PDB file of C-alpha atoms in Angstrom:
ATOM      1  CA  UNK A   1       0.000   0.000   0.000  1.00 85.00           C
ATOM      2  CA  UNK A   2       1.300   3.434  -0.947  1.00 92.00           C
ATOM      3  CA  UNK A   3       0.267   6.745   0.577  1.00 95.00           C
ATOM      4  CA  UNK A   4      -0.350   9.852  -1.490  1.00 95.00           C
ATOM      5  CA  UNK A   5      -1.065  13.093   0.338  1.00 95.00           C
ATOM      6  CA  UNK A   6      -2.540  16.215  -1.177  1.00 96.00           C
ATOM      7  CA  UNK A   7      -4.428  19.361  -0.287  1.00 97.00           C
ATOM      8  CA  UNK A   8      -1.805  21.622   1.226  1.00 96.00           C
ATOM      9  CA  UNK A   9      -1.434  25.258   0.327  1.00 97.00           C
ATOM     10  CA  UNK A  10      -1.147  28.831   1.500  1.00 98.00           C
ATOM     11  CA  UNK A  11      -3.885  30.177   3.741  1.00 98.00           C
ATOM     12  CA  UNK A  12      -4.345  33.155   6.004  1.00 98.00           C
ATOM     13  CA  UNK A  13      -4.540  32.799   9.744  1.00 98.00           C
ATOM     14  CA  UNK A  14      -8.003  31.714  10.771  1.00 98.00           C
ATOM     15  CA  UNK A  15      -8.549  29.892   7.517  1.00 98.00           C
ATOM     16  CA  UNK A  16      -9.127  26.238   6.729  1.00 98.00           C
ATOM     17  CA  UNK A  17      -7.674  23.498   4.593  1.00 98.00           C
ATOM     18  CA  UNK A  18      -8.543  19.875   3.980  1.00 98.00           C
ATOM     19  CA  UNK A  19      -5.770  17.382   3.479  1.00 98.00           C
ATOM     20  CA  UNK A  20      -6.358  14.076   1.747  1.00 98.00           C
ATOM     21  CA  UNK A  21      -4.392  10.856   1.759  1.00 98.00           C
ATOM     22  CA  UNK A  22      -5.066   8.106  -0.737  1.00 97.00           C
ATOM     23  CA  UNK A  23      -4.095   4.531   0.082  1.00 95.00           C
ATOM     24  CA  UNK A  24      -3.247   2.983  -3.259  1.00 91.00           C
ATOM     25  CA  UNK A  25      -1.666  -0.106  -4.724  1.00 84.00           C
ATOM     26  CA  UNK A  26      -2.119  -3.817  -4.168  1.00 80.00           C
ATOM     27  CA  UNK A  27      -2.612  -5.309  -0.786  1.00 81.00           C
ATOM     28  CA  UNK A  28      -5.225  -5.418   1.853  1.00 86.00           C
ATOM     29  CA  UNK A  29      -5.898  -2.721   4.400  1.00 89.00           C
ATOM     30  CA  UNK A  30      -6.289  -4.201   7.861  1.00 90.00           C
ATOM     31  CA  UNK A  31      -8.667  -3.014  10.546  1.00 90.00           C
ATOM     32  CA  UNK A  32      -5.825  -3.052  13.044  1.00 90.00           C
ATOM     33  CA  UNK A  33      -3.942  -0.342  11.193  1.00 94.00           C
ATOM     34  CA  UNK A  34      -3.950   3.221  12.345  1.00 96.00           C
ATOM     35  CA  UNK A  35      -3.538   6.040   9.895  1.00 97.00           C
ATOM     36  CA  UNK A  36      -1.969   9.214  11.116  1.00 97.00           C
ATOM     37  CA  UNK A  37      -1.109  12.721  10.119  1.00 98.00           C
ATOM     38  CA  UNK A  38       2.240  14.013  11.263  1.00 98.00           C
ATOM     39  CA  UNK A  39       3.879  17.350  10.611  1.00 98.00           C
ATOM     40  CA  UNK A  40       7.355  18.778  10.580  1.00 98.00           C
ATOM     41  CA  UNK A  41       8.070  22.470  10.814  1.00 96.00           C
ATOM     42  CA  UNK A  42      11.465  23.922   9.872  1.00 92.00           C
ATOM     43  CA  UNK A  43      14.024  23.236  12.571  1.00 94.00           C
ATOM     44  CA  UNK A  44      11.642  21.067  14.559  1.00 96.00           C
ATOM     45  CA  UNK A  45      11.133  17.361  14.990  1.00 96.00           C
ATOM     46  CA  UNK A  46       8.296  15.567  13.294  1.00 96.00           C
ATOM     47  CA  UNK A  47       5.243  15.371  15.539  1.00 96.00           C
ATOM     48  CA  UNK A  48       2.054  13.370  15.442  1.00 97.00           C
ATOM     49  CA  UNK A  49      -0.985  15.560  14.898  1.00 98.00           C
ATOM     50  CA  UNK A  50      -3.823  13.074  14.715  1.00 98.00           C
ATOM     51  CA  UNK A  51      -4.536   9.421  14.084  1.00 98.00           C
ATOM     52  CA  UNK A  52      -7.477   7.156  13.427  1.00 97.00           C
ATOM     53  CA  UNK A  53      -7.891   3.426  13.724  1.00 96.00           C
ATOM     54  CA  UNK A  54      -8.886   2.093  10.343  1.00 95.00           C
ATOM     55  CA  UNK A  55     -11.401  -0.390  11.692  1.00 93.00           C
ATOM     56  CA  UNK A  56     -12.981   1.179  14.741  1.00 94.00           C
ATOM     57  CA  UNK A  57     -12.485   4.808  13.781  1.00 95.00           C
ATOM     58  CA  UNK A  58     -11.059   5.693  17.177  1.00 96.00           C
ATOM     59  CA  UNK A  59      -9.245   9.012  16.985  1.00 97.00           C
ATOM     60  CA  UNK A  60      -6.361  10.721  18.726  1.00 97.00           C
ATOM     61  CA  UNK A  61      -5.357  14.378  18.601  1.00 98.00           C
ATOM     62  CA  UNK A  62      -2.343  16.245  19.835  1.00 97.00           C
ATOM     63  CA  UNK A  63      -3.260  18.873  22.413  1.00 98.00           C
ATOM     64  CA  UNK A  64      -2.105  21.615  20.077  1.00 97.00           C
ATOM     65  CA  UNK A  65      -4.799  20.797  17.507  1.00 98.00           C
ATOM     66  CA  UNK A  66      -7.712  19.542  19.597  1.00 98.00           C
ATOM     67  CA  UNK A  67     -10.911  21.310  18.684  1.00 98.00           C
ATOM     68  CA  UNK A  68      -9.424  22.663  15.453  1.00 98.00           C
ATOM     69  CA  UNK A  69      -8.432  19.613  13.408  1.00 98.00           C
ATOM     70  CA  UNK A  70     -10.570  16.617  12.540  1.00 98.00           C
ATOM     71  CA  UNK A  71      -9.308  13.331  11.148  1.00 98.00           C
ATOM     72  CA  UNK A  72     -11.601  10.977   9.274  1.00 98.00           C
ATOM     73  CA  UNK A  73     -11.443   8.076   6.886  1.00 97.00           C
ATOM     74  CA  UNK A  74     -13.542   6.762   4.044  1.00 96.00           C
ATOM     75  CA  UNK A  75     -13.203   3.001   3.978  1.00 94.00           C
ATOM     76  CA  UNK A  76     -15.068   2.700   0.688  1.00 94.00           C
ATOM     77  CA  UNK A  77     -12.545   4.939  -1.085  1.00 95.00           C
ATOM     78  CA  UNK A  78      -9.452   4.059   0.979  1.00 96.00           C
ATOM     79  CA  UNK A  79      -8.939   7.692   1.878  1.00 97.00           C
ATOM     80  CA  UNK A  80      -7.925   9.516   5.036  1.00 98.00           C
ATOM     81  CA  UNK A  81      -8.656  13.185   5.582  1.00 98.00           C
ATOM     82  CA  UNK A  82      -7.506  15.921   7.910  1.00 98.00           C
ATOM     83  CA  UNK A  83      -9.704  18.984   8.197  1.00 98.00           C
ATOM     84  CA  UNK A  84      -7.695  21.930   9.488  1.00 98.00           C
ATOM     85  CA  UNK A  85      -9.680  24.852  10.902  1.00 98.00           C
ATOM     86  CA  UNK A  86      -8.723  28.037  12.735  1.00 98.00           C
ATOM     87  CA  UNK A  87      -5.212  27.787  11.380  1.00 98.00           C
ATOM     88  CA  UNK A  88      -2.392  29.784  12.921  1.00 98.00           C
ATOM     89  CA  UNK A  89       1.140  30.470  11.670  1.00 97.00           C
ATOM     90  CA  UNK A  90       2.328  27.849  14.188  1.00 97.00           C
ATOM     91  CA  UNK A  91       0.568  25.225  12.068  1.00 98.00           C
ATOM     92  CA  UNK A  92       2.928  25.911   9.167  1.00 98.00           C
ATOM     93  CA  UNK A  93       4.710  22.651   8.357  1.00 98.00           C
ATOM     94  CA  UNK A  94       4.999  19.809   5.917  1.00 98.00           C
ATOM     95  CA  UNK A  95       2.186  17.392   6.699  1.00 98.00           C
ATOM     96  CA  UNK A  96       2.628  13.675   6.138  1.00 98.00           C
ATOM     97  CA  UNK A  97       0.121  10.891   6.188  1.00 97.00           C
ATOM     98  CA  UNK A  98       1.488   7.693   7.618  1.00 97.00           C
ATOM     99  CA  UNK A  99       0.579   4.137   8.454  1.00 96.00           C
ATOM    100  CA  UNK A 100       0.963   2.341  11.750  1.00 95.00           C
ATOM    101  CA  UNK A 101       0.742  -1.402  11.213  1.00 92.00           C
ATOM    102  CA  UNK A 102       0.132  -2.120  14.868  1.00 89.00           C
ATOM    103  CA  UNK A 103      -1.988   0.929  15.537  1.00 86.00           C
ATOM    104  CA  UNK A 104       0.274   1.942  18.405  1.00 86.00           C
ATOM    105  CA  UNK A 105       1.601   5.260  17.181  1.00 85.00           C
ATOM    106  CA  UNK A 106       4.749   3.885  15.603  1.00 93.00           C
ATOM    107  CA  UNK A 107       4.706   4.556  11.903  1.00 95.00           C
ATOM    108  CA  UNK A 108       6.358   2.432   9.264  1.00 94.00           C
ATOM    109  CA  UNK A 109       5.264   4.057   6.003  1.00 94.00           C
ATOM    110  CA  UNK A 110       4.908   7.688   4.993  1.00 96.00           C
ATOM    111  CA  UNK A 111       3.471   9.589   2.084  1.00 94.00           C
ATOM    112  CA  UNK A 112       5.421  12.277   0.310  1.00 93.00           C
ATOM    113  CA  UNK A 113       4.233  15.216   2.406  1.00 94.00           C
ATOM    114  CA  UNK A 114       2.207  18.282   1.559  1.00 97.00           C
ATOM    115  CA  UNK A 115       3.156  21.832   2.541  1.00 98.00           C
ATOM    116  CA  UNK A 116       0.800  23.897   4.666  1.00 98.00           C
ATOM    117  CA  UNK A 117       1.728  27.554   5.052  1.00 98.00           C
ATOM    118  CA  UNK A 118      -0.312  29.883   7.240  1.00 98.00           C
ATOM    119  CA  UNK A 119       0.307  33.597   6.886  1.00 97.00           C
ATOM    120  CA  UNK A 120      -0.370  36.061   9.677  1.00 94.00           C
TER     121      UNK A 120
END
């Protein structure tokens, strides 16, 4: 399974974006997987923003994005989404979708990343 992220862009503070991640290629997607969105800002370490269990739909959010970001998945289309609302310049980063085989927050596969830039 390959991951292809899209939807980044330039937005003003307070604006919104919707990121998409397509799971493509041969192979089965297992209910035990978790799909996550991580981000990396310049000079900072990559951090987990949100995740969702593929089967149960259980979600996790970093404190910094709770109430502003929403992760979801469409099992019929093999897609994962991240809705970003009330964006601030601190949200500027490259966003990656990623797969956790064991659903435990350790990620073993990443998409190519999509740039989100929030202007003040």
